[in-house]
Amino acid sequence: MSAIILFIMAILVMVAMPRLLDTLLVGEHSESLVVLSSQATIVLTVLAAVLFLYRWGASRRSAAWRWLWPGALLTVMIGTLGSWLFTYGI
């Protein structure tokens, strides 16, 4: 169920959000704002998904949230860097 919600949110961010921001913002910087806000929303959604996976996906006692942040942030940063490298060439 969570994967379906995450998939729907990603589709909305990639399709609906640029259209909405493009109609609301008129100017020369609106396109870059649309791209940056979409990417930031996707990164924050992935960060939340990784945090929840680390919190409830492990087969052990519940971990404190402060223990999960460093690993989740590192995971998202490495994933984002890897995506950027594959997009713009290594």
JSON list of C-alpha atoms in Angstrom, two decimals, residues 11-68:
[
{"chain": "A", "resi": 11, "resn": "ILE", "atom": "CA", "xyz": [3.76, 10.82, -10.59]},
{"chain": "A", "resi": 12, "resn": "LEU", "atom": "CA", "xyz": [1.96, 13.85, -9.18]},
{"chain": "A", "resi": 13, "resn": "VAL", "atom": "CA", "xyz": [5.26, 15.59, -8.47]},
{"chain": "A", "resi": 14, "resn": "MET", "atom": "CA", "xyz": [6.64, 14.87, -11.93]},
{"chain": "A", "resi": 15, "resn": "VAL", "atom": "CA", "xyz": [3.45, 15.71, -13.87]},
{"chain": "A", "resi": 16, "resn": "ALA", "atom": "CA", "xyz": [1.11, 17.95, -11.89]},
{"chain": "A", "resi": 17, "resn": "MET", "atom": "CA", "xyz": [3.52, 20.12, -9.92]},
{"chain": "A", "resi": 18, "resn": "PRO", "atom": "CA", "xyz": [5.42, 21.56, -12.91]},
{"chain": "A", "resi": 19, "resn": "ARG", "atom": "CA", "xyz": [2.13, 22.40, -14.62]},
{"chain": "A", "resi": 20, "resn": "LEU", "atom": "CA", "xyz": [0.76, 24.04, -11.49]},
{"chain": "A", "resi": 21, "resn": "LEU", "atom": "CA", "xyz": [3.88, 26.10, -10.82]},
{"chain": "A", "resi": 22, "resn": "ASP", "atom": "CA", "xyz": [4.17, 27.05, -14.47]},
{"chain": "A", "resi": 23, "resn": "THR", "atom": "CA", "xyz": [0.64, 28.45, -14.51]},
{"chain": "A", "resi": 24, "resn": "LEU", "atom": "CA", "xyz": [1.07, 30.25, -11.19]},
{"chain": "A", "resi": 25, "resn": "LEU", "atom": "CA", "xyz": [4.50, 31.73, -11.87]},
{"chain": "A", "resi": 26, "resn": "VAL", "atom": "CA", "xyz": [5.14, 33.89, -14.86]},
{"chain": "A", "resi": 27, "resn": "GLY", "atom": "CA", "xyz": [8.69, 35.00, -15.44]},
{"chain": "A", "resi": 28, "resn": "GLU", "atom": "CA", "xyz": [12.09, 33.99, -16.69]},
{"chain": "A", "resi": 29, "resn": "HIS", "atom": "CA", "xyz": [12.99, 31.97, -13.58]},
{"chain": "A", "resi": 30, "resn": "SER", "atom": "CA", "xyz": [9.78, 29.97, -13.34]},
{"chain": "A", "resi": 31, "resn": "GLU", "atom": "CA", "xyz": [11.18, 27.00, -15.28]},
{"chain": "A", "resi": 32, "resn": "SER", "atom": "CA", "xyz": [14.20, 26.60, -13.01]},
{"chain": "A", "resi": 33, "resn": "LEU", "atom": "CA", "xyz": [11.97, 26.95, -9.95]},
{"chain": "A", "resi": 34, "resn": "VAL", "atom": "CA", "xyz": [9.69, 24.23, -11.30]},
{"chain": "A", "resi": 35, "resn": "VAL", "atom": "CA", "xyz": [12.62, 21.87, -11.88]},
{"chain": "A", "resi": 36, "resn": "LEU", "atom": "CA", "xyz": [14.23, 22.55, -8.49]},
{"chain": "A", "resi": 37, "resn": "SER", "atom": "CA", "xyz": [10.99, 22.22, -6.56]},
{"chain": "A", "resi": 38, "resn": "SER", "atom": "CA", "xyz": [10.12, 18.95, -8.29]},
{"chain": "A", "resi": 39, "resn": "GLN", "atom": "CA", "xyz": [13.53, 17.49, -7.59]},
{"chain": "A", "resi": 40, "resn": "ALA", "atom": "CA", "xyz": [13.47, 18.67, -3.97]},
{"chain": "A", "resi": 41, "resn": "THR", "atom": "CA", "xyz": [10.06, 17.12, -3.44]},
{"chain": "A", "resi": 42, "resn": "ILE", "atom": "CA", "xyz": [11.20, 13.80, -4.89]},
{"chain": "A", "resi": 43, "resn": "VAL", "atom": "CA", "xyz": [14.36, 13.79, -2.72]},
{"chain": "A", "resi": 44, "resn": "LEU", "atom": "CA", "xyz": [12.34, 14.55, 0.43]},
{"chain": "A", "resi": 45, "resn": "THR", "atom": "CA", "xyz": [9.84, 11.82, -0.43]},
{"chain": "A", "resi": 46, "resn": "VAL", "atom": "CA", "xyz": [12.63, 9.29, -0.93]},
{"chain": "A", "resi": 47, "resn": "LEU", "atom": "CA", "xyz": [14.22, 10.41, 2.35]},
{"chain": "A", "resi": 48, "resn": "ALA", "atom": "CA", "xyz": [10.92, 9.85, 4.17]},
{"chain": "A", "resi": 49, "resn": "ALA", "atom": "CA", "xyz": [10.56, 6.42, 2.55]},
{"chain": "A", "resi": 50, "resn": "VAL", "atom": "CA", "xyz": [14.08, 5.40, 3.55]},
{"chain": "A", "resi": 51, "resn": "LEU", "atom": "CA", "xyz": [13.52, 6.62, 7.11]},
{"chain": "A", "resi": 52, "resn": "PHE", "atom": "CA", "xyz": [10.32, 4.62, 7.42]},
{"chain": "A", "resi": 53, "resn": "LEU", "atom": "CA", "xyz": [12.01, 1.57, 5.91]},
{"chain": "A", "resi": 54, "resn": "TYR", "atom": "CA", "xyz": [14.90, 1.82, 8.37]},
{"chain": "A", "resi": 55, "resn": "ARG", "atom": "CA", "xyz": [12.51, 2.38, 11.28]},
{"chain": "A", "resi": 56, "resn": "TRP", "atom": "CA", "xyz": [9.95, -0.38, 10.68]},
{"chain": "A", "resi": 57, "resn": "GLY", "atom": "CA", "xyz": [11.56, -2.59, 8.03]},
{"chain": "A", "resi": 58, "resn": "ALA", "atom": "CA", "xyz": [14.32, -4.01, 10.20]},
{"chain": "A", "resi": 59, "resn": "SER", "atom": "CA", "xyz": [13.65, -7.17, 12.16]},
{"chain": "A", "resi": 60, "resn": "ARG", "atom": "CA", "xyz": [14.64, -5.83, 15.55]},
{"chain": "A", "resi": 61, "resn": "ARG", "atom": "CA", "xyz": [13.46, -3.52, 18.32]},
{"chain": "A", "resi": 62, "resn": "SER", "atom": "CA", "xyz": [12.42, -0.05, 17.30]},
{"chain": "A", "resi": 63, "resn": "ALA", "atom": "CA", "xyz": [15.34, 2.27, 16.71]},
{"chain": "A", "resi": 64, "resn": "ALA", "atom": "CA", "xyz": [15.36, 5.87, 17.81]},
{"chain": "A", "resi": 65, "resn": "TRP", "atom": "CA", "xyz": [14.80, 8.37, 15.01]},
{"chain": "A", "resi": 66, "resn": "ARG", "atom": "CA", "xyz": [18.12, 10.11, 15.75]},
{"chain": "A", "resi": 67, "resn": "TRP", "atom": "CA", "xyz": [19.97, 6.88, 14.93]},
{"chain": "A", "resi": 68, "resn": "LEU", "atom": "CA", "xyz": [18.29, 6.62, 11.54]}
]
